[in-house]
Short mmCIF file of C-alpha atoms in Angstrom, two decimals:
data_model
loop_
_atom_site.label_atom_id
_atom_site.label_comp_id
_atom_site.label_asym_id
_atom_site.label_seq_id
_atom_site.Cartn_x
_atom_site.Cartn_y
_atom_site.Cartn_z
CA MET A 1 113.29 91.73 100.12
CA LYS A 2 109.75 92.08 98.77
CA TRP A 3 108.70 94.34 95.94
CA PHE A 4 105.47 94.80 94.09
CA VAL A 5 104.38 97.13 91.33
CA GLY A 6 100.73 97.99 90.94
CA VAL A 7 98.15 100.64 90.30
CA TRP A 8 96.07 102.29 93.03
CA GLY A 9 92.66 103.76 92.46
CA LEU A 10 92.66 103.05 88.75
CA LEU A 11 89.48 104.03 86.97
CA TRP A 12 89.62 102.61 83.46
CA LEU A 13 87.26 104.35 81.07
CA PRO A 14 86.68 102.29 77.91
CA ALA A 15 85.97 103.73 74.48
CA TRP A 16 82.31 102.74 74.67
CA SER A 17 81.78 104.50 78.03
CA MET A 18 80.52 107.59 76.22
CA ALA A 19 77.82 105.70 74.38
CA ALA A 20 74.33 107.11 74.76
CA ASP A 21 72.66 103.79 75.54
CA GLN A 22 72.29 102.69 79.16
CA PRO A 23 74.42 99.90 80.73
CA ASP A 24 73.00 96.39 80.61
CA ALA A 25 71.03 96.01 83.85
CA GLY A 26 71.70 92.26 83.77
CA LEU A 27 75.45 92.66 84.36
CA PRO A 28 76.72 92.73 87.98
CA ARG A 29 78.16 95.89 89.53
CA GLN A 30 80.84 94.09 91.58
CA VAL A 31 82.63 90.80 91.03
CA ARG A 32 85.41 88.65 92.44
CA CYS A 33 87.52 87.34 89.56
CA GLU A 34 90.28 84.77 90.07
CA SER A 35 92.95 83.27 87.84
CA ARG A 36 93.52 79.70 89.06
CA ASP A 37 96.67 77.80 88.05
CA MET A 38 97.80 80.91 86.14
CA ALA A 39 94.96 80.44 83.62
CA ARG A 40 92.93 83.26 82.09
CA GLU A 41 89.45 83.76 83.56
CA HIS A 42 86.65 86.05 82.35
CA CYS A 43 84.01 87.49 84.71
CA ALA A 44 80.88 89.36 83.66
CA LEU A 45 80.76 92.99 84.85
CA ASP A 46 79.17 96.26 83.75
CA THR A 47 82.16 98.10 82.24
CA ARG A 48 80.54 100.96 80.32
CA SER A 49 81.44 103.69 82.82
CA GLY A 50 84.76 102.20 83.85
CA VAL A 51 86.09 99.65 86.32
CA GLN A 52 87.98 99.97 89.59
CA LEU A 53 90.19 97.30 91.14
CA VAL A 54 88.84 97.42 94.70
CA LYS A 55 90.97 94.83 96.48
CA GLN A 56 93.80 92.56 95.36
CA LEU A 57 93.49 89.08 96.87
CA SER A 58 96.51 87.35 95.34
CA GLU A 59 100.20 87.48 96.14
CA ASN A 60 100.79 87.54 92.39
CA SER A 61 100.64 91.06 90.96
CA CYS A 62 97.51 92.45 89.31
CA ILE A 63 98.65 94.99 86.71
CA ARG A 64 96.25 96.30 84.10
CA GLY A 65 97.13 95.28 80.57
CA SER A 66 99.09 92.17 81.53
CA GLU A 67 97.38 90.46 84.49
CA TRP A 68 93.93 92.01 84.08
CA ASP A 69 91.90 94.17 81.74
CA VAL A 70 88.34 94.80 80.61
CA ASP A 71 86.21 94.29 77.52
CA ARG A 72 82.62 95.09 76.61
CA ASP A 73 81.21 92.20 78.67
CA GLY A 74 83.37 92.20 81.79
CA VAL A 75 86.83 91.84 83.26
CA TRP A 76 89.47 89.17 82.68
CA VAL A 77 92.37 88.07 84.88
CA ALA A 78 95.43 85.91 84.18
CA PHE A 79 98.81 84.78 85.56
CA GLY A 80 97.49 84.21 89.08
CA CYS A 81 95.84 87.58 89.60
CA ARG A 82 92.86 87.37 91.99
CA ALA A 83 90.96 90.52 92.87
CA GLU A 84 87.63 92.23 93.48
CA PHE A 85 86.45 94.66 90.80
CA ARG A 86 83.67 97.23 90.88
CA ALA A 87 81.72 98.97 88.12
CA LEU A 88 81.85 102.76 88.33
CA ASP A 89 79.11 105.31 88.10
CA ALA A 90 79.15 107.55 85.04
CA GLN A 91 80.16 110.64 87.04
CA ALA A 92 83.30 109.06 88.53
CA ALA A 93 86.51 110.91 87.66
CA PRO A 94 89.60 109.05 86.42
CA LEU A 95 92.43 108.74 88.92
CA MET A 96 95.51 106.56 88.81
CA ARG A 97 98.52 106.11 91.03
CA ARG A 98 101.43 103.93 89.93
CA VAL A 99 102.85 102.37 93.09
CA ILE A 100 105.76 100.07 93.96
CA ARG A 101 106.50 98.56 97.37
CA CYS A 102 110.15 98.13 98.34
CA ASP A 103 111.51 96.98 101.70
CA SER A 104 114.81 96.44 103.47
CA ASP A 105 115.68 93.91 106.19
CA GLY A 106 118.44 96.23 107.35
CA ARG A 107 120.65 95.90 104.31
CA GLN A 108 120.38 97.97 101.15
CA GLU A 109 117.96 96.46 98.65
CA THR A 110 116.97 97.59 95.17
CA CYS A 111 113.63 97.30 93.38
CA PRO A 112 113.73 97.58 89.58
CA VAL A 113 111.18 99.84 87.91
CA ILE A 114 111.00 101.58 84.52
CA LEU A 115 111.14 105.30 85.29
CA LYS A 116 112.15 107.07 82.06
CA GLY A 117 112.86 110.19 84.09
CA ALA A 118 109.62 110.04 86.12
CA PRO A 119 109.77 111.43 89.68
CA VAL A 120 109.31 109.20 92.74
CA ARG A 121 107.92 110.03 96.18
CA LEU A 122 107.17 108.09 99.36
CA LEU A 123 103.45 107.38 99.39
CA ARG A 124 103.27 105.46 102.68
CA GLN A 125 105.79 104.17 105.23
CA LEU A 126 105.00 100.62 106.34
CA SER A 127 107.93 100.02 108.69
CA ALA A 128 108.58 101.11 112.25
CA TRP A 129 112.02 102.21 111.03
CA PRO A 130 111.93 105.63 109.35
CA CYS A 131 112.01 106.05 105.58
CA LYS A 132 113.93 109.25 104.92
CA GLU A 133 114.92 110.27 101.41
CA GLY A 134 118.67 110.27 100.87
CA ARG A 135 119.32 108.26 104.04
CA SER A 136 117.14 105.15 103.93
CA TRP A 137 115.63 105.41 100.46
CA GLY A 138 116.44 106.95 97.12
CA VAL A 139 116.24 106.63 93.37
CA ARG A 140 118.72 105.65 90.70
CA ARG A 141 118.21 105.42 86.94
CA ASN A 142 115.68 102.57 86.80
CA GLU A 143 115.44 101.43 90.41
CA ILE A 144 114.40 102.47 93.89
CA TRP A 145 116.74 101.57 96.75
CA VAL A 146 115.91 101.17 100.44
CA SER A 147 118.10 100.49 103.49
CA ARG A 148 118.17 100.63 107.33
CA GLY A 149 114.87 98.74 107.65
CA CYS A 150 112.78 101.09 105.52
CA ASP A 151 109.66 99.42 104.11
CA GLY A 152 107.48 101.68 102.01
CA GLU A 153 105.11 102.17 99.12
CA PHE A 154 106.47 104.60 96.55
CA GLU A 155 104.48 106.53 93.97
CA ILE A 156 105.88 107.01 90.48
CA GLY A 157 104.90 110.23 88.74
CA ALA A 158 104.27 110.99 85.10
CA GLU A 159 107.06 110.52 82.57
CA ASP A 160 106.09 113.76 80.79
CA GLY A 161 107.08 115.90 83.76
CA SER A 162 103.54 116.77 84.83
CA GLY A 163 104.20 115.36 88.31
CA PHE A 164 101.99 113.21 90.53
CA VAL A 165 98.26 112.67 90.85
CA ASP A 166 96.91 115.96 92.21
CA ALA A 167 94.74 114.57 94.98
CA PRO A 168 95.13 114.61 98.79
CA ARG A 169 96.58 111.54 100.49
CA MET A 170 95.34 110.24 103.84
CA LEU A 171 97.82 109.17 106.52
CA THR A 172 97.09 107.65 109.94
CA CYS A 173 99.81 108.37 112.50
CA GLU A 174 99.58 107.30 116.15
CA SER A 175 101.58 108.00 119.28
CA LYS A 176 100.99 104.87 121.36
CA SER A 177 101.92 104.85 125.07
CA ARG A 178 102.69 108.56 124.55
CA VAL A 179 105.83 107.66 122.56
CA ARG A 180 106.94 109.90 119.70
CA ARG A 181 106.34 108.37 116.26
CA MET A 182 107.49 109.51 112.83
CA CYS A 183 105.26 108.45 109.91
CA GLY A 184 107.05 108.79 106.62
CA ILE A 185 105.38 110.34 103.58
CA SER A 186 106.66 112.82 100.99
CA VAL A 187 105.10 116.26 101.59
CA GLU A 188 105.03 118.79 98.77
CA ARG A 189 102.87 121.60 100.17
CA GLU A 190 101.20 121.06 103.54
CA VAL A 191 99.67 118.68 106.08
CA ARG A 192 96.46 119.31 108.01
CA LEU A 193 94.62 117.39 110.69
CA GLY A 194 91.73 115.50 109.13
CA ARG A 195 90.24 113.49 112.02
CA GLN A 196 91.42 113.09 115.59
CA ILE A 197 91.29 109.49 116.84
CA SER A 198 92.72 109.93 120.33
CA GLY A 199 91.08 111.31 123.43
CA THR A 200 94.19 113.44 123.83
CA PRO A 201 93.86 116.67 121.82
CA CYS A 202 96.20 116.89 118.82
CA VAL A 203 97.65 120.40 118.64
CA GLU A 204 99.99 121.33 115.79
CA GLY A 205 103.40 122.38 117.04
CA GLU A 206 102.83 120.78 120.43
CA ASN A 207 102.20 117.08 119.90
CA TRP A 208 102.17 116.84 116.13
CA GLY A 209 103.91 118.46 113.21
CA TRP A 210 105.35 117.75 109.79
CA SER A 211 108.36 118.15 107.52
CA ARG A 212 109.02 117.24 103.90
CA ASP A 213 109.79 113.67 105.07
CA GLY A 214 106.54 113.01 106.92
CA VAL A 215 104.35 113.61 109.98
CA TRP A 216 105.37 113.22 113.62
CA VAL A 217 103.11 112.70 116.63
CA ASN A 218 103.86 112.61 120.36
CA ASP A 219 102.27 112.50 123.84
CA GLY A 220 99.31 110.34 122.84
CA CYS A 221 98.14 112.16 119.71
CA ARG A 222 96.54 109.74 117.24
CA ALA A 223 94.91 111.09 114.10
CA GLU A 224 94.26 110.90 110.37
CA PHE A 225 96.10 113.59 108.43
CA VAL A 226 95.47 115.04 104.98
CA VAL A 227 98.71 115.36 103.02
CA ASN A 228 99.17 117.61 99.98
#
């Protein structure tokens, strides 16, 4: 079993981001910052309009507030976190997804997470085996469980009952060798075709469709879908 808790698309806006003065032109706009031997490391970065974790490089988790954070002069990392960070433009809007990965090797596995009543949904299925709520994944008080080979990334909503980040999610689903494929993702409202990848036309109701558990494709349809 592997599990990992992290934050996706986090834009951290510091208190001094609203200052009238311009950012220091001498500070870099993107940096690779690495904690070696679990030690704390500080890297210079322009943080006045916020910082985004672009890519995690380490197997150790990178969670803001414990493994990384920012100050006036840059970003720091600790406890083995290694990642690439980018300075944001002033007009960037804050967006945060709290995500945990949980996977099963066929048996039921549990991944502990502090929920405090927060809702959970499947953000992205990583396994060939389907992730279907109530059958191969579910939620208990302070844990997510998976079984039957389900491997997925799960999004944790707000504890105050306001739900999940209100932004579309992108999903790539491909029918290879014209074989039917189910791509798991929790659907609240609708799915639409964003970009067709295959030469075969993707026609809703014929070779692709969706349900609350995800998107299915068949007969060679390969495409990127927008999920709401």
